[in-house]
């Protein structure tokens, strides 16, 4: 294959990329993109199983594989507005080496990225995204799309206007997130003790479930939202209006800092038996957290509401 190869895809097609791939760039309007990282040395593979509307351009150049609509730029994608007269969608699956740097931009499309150890950048105007088993650094920026991260061990940075963030079996990496109105739900497992978690939102609800025993210095506050705290070692100050949860859990080596203006704030305790069960199984166990986006729950006796 020459250094540069380009295809115009207007019908379902499968491509085997014989040259090494170090960077993947996908920009899609409508449909689904599924990116899977592999470590078995298999050939990178691109499958477009459905496509409607204008053709997609696939390009390979010096280790970078790109799949995109030519009129959808990577820079400025978050300012992009989907035009209803654009009737287009595609269902795309891409298999690349786990070490690949991945850039995915979607407008009204669902994105699933799994098994990547390289850096992952996700940009979404709308449409939900799922991140599974990523061990490299992750940056997710959305306008209104929801992001669910499961068993992500790399540092996660999230920025959104109204999109929700759900972290399941958070495992050790830093989590820095900010939004205007999006809700944030974090369930951190035993490997996240000592992690750096910093969350900021204006009107979104924040619910965090910490491992037991936990290891973090806590400073969480809300200006007008309700507060629920399941830890006796933490102090809740303020009875009317602004409320603050402060104190140290365990050795206090980690950081948990939360700021919300009008959203509620909930700190829950993850039962020790869940972590023991996960360790026995050799991996993270997803807790029964109820409907998607809902906060994990403890027994009423373990939760203090102020």
Coordinates of C-alpha atoms in Angstrom, one line a residue:
X1 CA 0.0 0.0 0.0
X2 CA 1.4 3.5 -0.9
X3 CA 2.1 6.1 1.8
X4 CA -1.3 7.7 1.0
X5 CA -4.4 5.8 0.0
X6 CA -8.0 7.2 -0.2
X7 CA -11.4 5.5 -0.7
X8 CA -14.8 7.0 -1.2
X9 CA -17.4 4.7 0.5
X10 CA -21.0 4.9 -0.6
X11 CA -22.1 1.3 0.1
X12 CA -21.3 -1.3 2.8
X13 CA -17.7 -2.4 2.5
X14 CA -14.9 -4.0 4.6
X15 CA -11.3 -2.8 4.3
X16 CA -8.2 -4.5 5.6
X17 CA -5.4 -2.0 6.3
X18 CA -2.1 -3.7 5.7
X19 CA 0.1 -0.8 6.8
X20 CA 0.6 -0.1 10.6
X21 CA -1.9 2.3 12.2
X22 CA -0.8 4.5 15.0
X23 CA -3.6 7.1 14.9
X24 CA -7.3 6.8 14.2
X25 CA -9.6 9.7 13.4
X26 CA -13.3 9.3 13.0
X27 CA -15.9 12.0 12.3
X28 CA -19.5 10.8 11.9
X29 CA -23.0 12.3 11.7
X30 CA -25.7 9.9 12.7
X31 CA -25.5 6.2 13.2
X32 CA -22.9 4.3 15.3
X33 CA -19.1 4.0 15.6
X34 CA -17.6 1.1 17.4
X35 CA -13.8 1.2 18.0
X36 CA -12.0 -1.8 19.5
X37 CA -8.4 -2.1 20.5
X38 CA -6.6 -5.4 20.1
X39 CA -3.2 -6.7 21.3
X40 CA -3.1 -9.9 19.3
X41 CA -1.3 -8.4 16.3
X42 CA -4.2 -8.7 14.0
X43 CA -4.5 -6.5 10.9
X44 CA -6.4 -3.3 11.4
X45 CA -9.9 -3.7 9.9
X46 CA -12.6 -1.2 9.0
X47 CA -16.2 -2.4 8.4
X48 CA -19.0 -0.1 7.2
X49 CA -22.1 -2.2 7.5
X50 CA -24.7 0.5 6.8
X51 CA -24.5 3.9 5.1
X52 CA -27.1 6.4 4.0
X53 CA -26.6 9.8 2.4
X54 CA -23.3 11.2 1.1
X55 CA -20.2 9.0 0.9
X56 CA -17.7 8.7 3.6
X57 CA -14.0 9.4 2.9
X58 CA -11.5 6.9 4.2
X59 CA -7.8 7.9 4.0
X60 CA -4.6 6.3 5.2
X61 CA -1.5 8.5 5.4
X62 CA 1.7 7.8 7.3
X63 CA 0.2 5.7 10.1
X64 CA -3.0 7.7 10.4
X65 CA -6.3 6.1 9.4
X66 CA -9.2 8.6 8.9
X67 CA -12.9 8.0 8.3
X68 CA -14.9 11.2 8.0
X69 CA -17.4 13.4 6.1
X70 CA -15.3 16.0 4.4
X71 CA -17.7 18.8 5.5
X72 CA -17.3 17.8 9.2
X73 CA -14.1 19.3 10.6
X74 CA -12.4 18.0 13.8
X75 CA -11.5 21.6 14.9
X76 CA -14.7 23.4 15.7
X77 CA -16.7 20.3 15.8
X78 CA -18.4 21.2 19.2
X79 CA -19.7 24.4 17.5
X80 CA -21.2 22.4 14.7
X81 CA -25.0 22.3 14.4
X82 CA -26.7 19.4 12.8
X83 CA -28.8 20.4 9.8
X84 CA -32.0 18.5 9.6
X85 CA -31.9 18.5 5.9
X86 CA -28.8 16.4 6.1
X87 CA -30.1 12.9 5.9
X88 CA -27.1 10.8 6.6
X89 CA -25.9 8.0 8.9
X90 CA -23.5 5.1 9.0
X91 CA -22.7 2.1 11.1
X92 CA -19.0 1.7 11.4
X93 CA -16.8 -0.8 13.3
X94 CA -13.0 -0.3 13.5
X95 CA -10.4 -2.7 14.9
X96 CA -7.0 -1.2 15.6
X97 CA -3.9 -2.0 17.8
X98 CA -4.6 -1.2 21.5
X99 CA -1.8 1.4 21.5
X100 CA -3.5 3.5 18.8
X101 CA -4.2 7.1 19.5
X102 CA -8.0 7.5 19.0
X103 CA -9.9 10.6 18.0
X104 CA -13.7 10.3 17.6
X105 CA -16.1 13.1 16.8
X106 CA -19.8 12.5 16.5
X107 CA -22.9 14.5 15.9
X108 CA -26.1 12.7 16.7
X109 CA -24.3 9.3 16.6
X110 CA -23.5 6.8 19.3
X111 CA -19.9 6.0 20.0
X112 CA -18.4 2.9 21.7
X113 CA -14.6 2.8 22.4
X114 CA -13.1 -0.2 24.2
X115 CA -9.7 -1.8 24.8
X116 CA -7.5 1.3 24.0
X117 CA -4.3 2.0 25.9
X118 CA -3.3 5.0 23.8
X119 CA -4.8 8.5 24.3
X120 CA -8.5 8.8 23.5
X121 CA -10.1 12.1 22.5
X122 CA -13.9 12.2 22.2
X123 CA -15.9 15.1 20.9
X124 CA -19.7 15.0 20.7
X125 CA -22.4 17.5 19.9
X126 CA -25.2 15.0 20.7
X127 CA -25.6 11.3 21.0
X128 CA -24.4 9.0 23.9
X129 CA -20.9 7.6 24.2
X130 CA -19.6 4.5 26.0
X131 CA -16.0 4.0 27.1
X132 CA -14.9 0.6 28.3
X133 CA -11.6 -0.7 29.6
X134 CA -9.5 2.3 28.5
X135 CA -6.1 2.4 30.2
X136 CA -4.7 5.5 28.5
X137 CA -5.5 9.2 29.1
X138 CA -9.1 10.1 28.1
X139 CA -10.5 13.5 27.2
X140 CA -14.3 13.8 26.5
X141 CA -15.9 17.0 25.4
X142 CA -19.6 17.1 24.7
X143 CA -22.4 19.6 24.2
X144 CA -25.4 17.5 25.3
X145 CA -24.3 13.9 24.8
X146 CA -24.0 11.5 27.8
X147 CA -20.8 9.7 28.5
X148 CA -20.6 6.4 30.4
X149 CA -17.1 5.2 31.4
X150 CA -16.7 1.6 32.7
X151 CA -13.5 0.2 34.2
X152 CA -11.5 3.2 32.8
X153 CA -8.1 3.2 34.6
X154 CA -6.5 6.1 32.7
X155 CA -7.0 9.8 33.7
X156 CA -10.4 11.0 32.6
X157 CA -11.2 14.6 31.8
X158 CA -14.7 15.5 30.9
X159 CA -16.3 18.8 29.9
X160 CA -19.9 19.3 28.9
X161 CA -22.7 21.9 28.7
X162 CA -25.6 19.6 29.6
X163 CA -24.3 16.1 29.1
X164 CA -24.3 13.6 32.0
X165 CA -21.2 11.7 33.1
X166 CA -21.5 8.2 34.6
X167 CA -18.3 6.4 35.9
X168 CA -18.8 2.7 36.8
X169 CA -16.0 0.8 38.5
X170 CA -13.7 3.8 38.4
X171 CA -10.3 2.4 39.0
X172 CA -7.4 4.6 40.1
X173 CA -7.1 7.2 37.5
X174 CA -7.8 10.9 38.1
X175 CA -11.3 12.2 37.2
X176 CA -11.6 15.9 36.5
X177 CA -15.1 16.9 35.2
X178 CA -17.0 20.1 34.8
X179 CA -20.4 20.9 33.3
X180 CA -23.2 23.5 33.4
X181 CA -26.3 21.3 34.0
X182 CA -25.2 17.8 33.4
X183 CA -25.5 15.2 36.3
X184 CA -22.4 13.3 37.5
X185 CA -22.6 9.8 39.0
X186 CA -19.3 8.1 40.0
X187 CA -18.9 4.6 41.5
X188 CA -15.3 4.1 42.5
X189 CA -13.9 0.6 43.3
X190 CA -11.2 -0.4 45.8
X191 CA -8.4 0.4 43.3
X192 CA -9.4 4.0 43.3
X193 CA -8.3 4.7 46.9
X194 CA -6.0 7.7 46.8
X195 CA -7.4 8.9 43.4
X196 CA -7.7 12.6 42.4
X197 CA -11.4 13.4 41.8
X198 CA -12.4 17.0 41.1
X199 CA -16.0 17.8 39.9
X200 CA -17.6 21.1 39.2
X201 CA -21.2 21.8 38.0
X202 CA -23.7 24.6 38.2
X203 CA -27.1 22.9 38.4
X204 CA -26.3 19.2 37.9
X205 CA -26.7 16.6 40.6
X206 CA -23.6 14.8 41.9
X207 CA -23.6 11.3 43.4
X208 CA -20.4 9.5 44.4
X209 CA -20.0 6.1 45.9
X210 CA -16.6 5.5 47.5
X211 CA -14.9 2.2 48.4
X212 CA -14.9 1.1 52.1
X213 CA -12.5 1.8 53.5
X214 CA -11.9 5.0 51.6
X215 CA -8.7 7.0 51.4
X216 CA -9.3 10.7 50.5
X217 CA -9.4 14.2 51.8
X218 CA -12.9 15.5 51.1
X219 CA -14.1 19.0 50.4
X220 CA -17.6 19.1 48.8
X221 CA -20.0 21.9 48.8
X222 CA -23.3 23.0 47.4
X223 CA -24.9 26.5 47.5
X224 CA -28.5 25.5 47.6
X225 CA -28.8 21.8 46.9
X226 CA -29.7 18.9 49.3
X227 CA -26.8 16.9 50.9
X228 CA -26.6 13.2 51.8
X229 CA -23.6 11.8 53.5
X230 CA -22.9 8.1 54.5
X231 CA -19.6 8.7 56.3
X232 CA -19.4 9.4 60.1
X233 CA -15.8 10.6 59.7
X234 CA -16.9 13.5 57.6
X235 CA -18.3 16.8 58.9
X236 CA -21.4 18.5 57.4
X237 CA -21.6 22.2 58.1
X238 CA -24.4 24.6 57.3
X239 CA -28.1 23.9 57.9
X240 CA -29.7 26.5 55.7
X241 CA -28.6 27.4 52.2
X242 CA -25.0 26.5 51.6
X243 CA -23.7 23.2 52.9
X244 CA -20.3 21.7 53.0
X245 CA -18.9 18.2 53.6
X246 CA -15.3 18.2 54.8
X247 CA -12.8 15.8 56.5
X248 CA -10.4 12.9 55.8
X249 CA -11.2 9.3 55.1
X250 CA -8.4 6.8 55.9
X251 CA -5.0 8.3 55.5
X252 CA -6.4 11.1 53.3
X253 CA -3.9 10.6 50.5
X254 CA -6.5 11.0 47.7
X255 CA -8.5 14.1 46.8
X256 CA -12.3 14.5 46.5
X257 CA -13.3 18.0 45.7
X258 CA -16.8 18.8 44.5
X259 CA -18.5 22.1 43.8
X260 CA -22.1 22.5 42.7
X261 CA -24.3 25.6 42.9
X262 CA -27.9 24.4 42.9
X263 CA -27.5 20.7 42.4
X264 CA -27.8 18.0 45.1
X265 CA -24.7 16.3 46.6
X266 CA -24.6 12.6 47.7
X267 CA -21.7 10.6 49.1
X268 CA -22.4 6.9 49.5
X269 CA -20.4 4.0 50.8
X270 CA -19.6 1.0 48.5
X271 CA -20.0 -2.2 50.5
X272 CA -16.8 -4.0 51.1
X273 CA -18.3 -7.3 49.9
X274 CA -18.6 -5.9 46.4
X275 CA -14.9 -5.2 46.2
X276 CA -14.1 -8.6 47.7
X277 CA -16.3 -10.3 45.1
X278 CA -14.7 -8.3 42.3
X279 CA -11.2 -9.3 43.5
X280 CA -12.2 -12.9 43.7
X281 CA -13.6 -12.7 40.2
X282 CA -10.3 -11.2 39.0
X283 CA -11.9 -7.9 37.8
X284 CA -14.4 -5.2 38.4
X285 CA -17.9 -6.1 39.2
X286 CA -20.6 -3.7 38.1
X287 CA -22.9 -2.8 40.9
X288 CA -26.6 -2.9 40.6
X289 CA -27.0 0.8 40.2
X290 CA -30.6 0.8 38.9
X291 CA -31.6 2.6 35.7
X292 CA -28.9 4.1 33.6
X293 CA -27.8 7.4 35.0
X294 CA -29.3 6.8 38.4
X295 CA -27.2 7.1 41.5
X296 CA -26.1 3.8 43.2
X297 CA -28.0 3.4 46.5
X298 CA -27.2 2.2 50.0
X299 CA -29.6 1.2 52.7
X300 CA -31.6 4.1 54.2
X301 CA -29.7 3.4 57.5
X302 CA -26.4 4.2 55.9
X303 CA -27.4 7.6 54.3
X304 CA -27.8 10.8 56.2
X305 CA -29.8 13.5 54.4
X306 CA -29.6 17.2 55.4

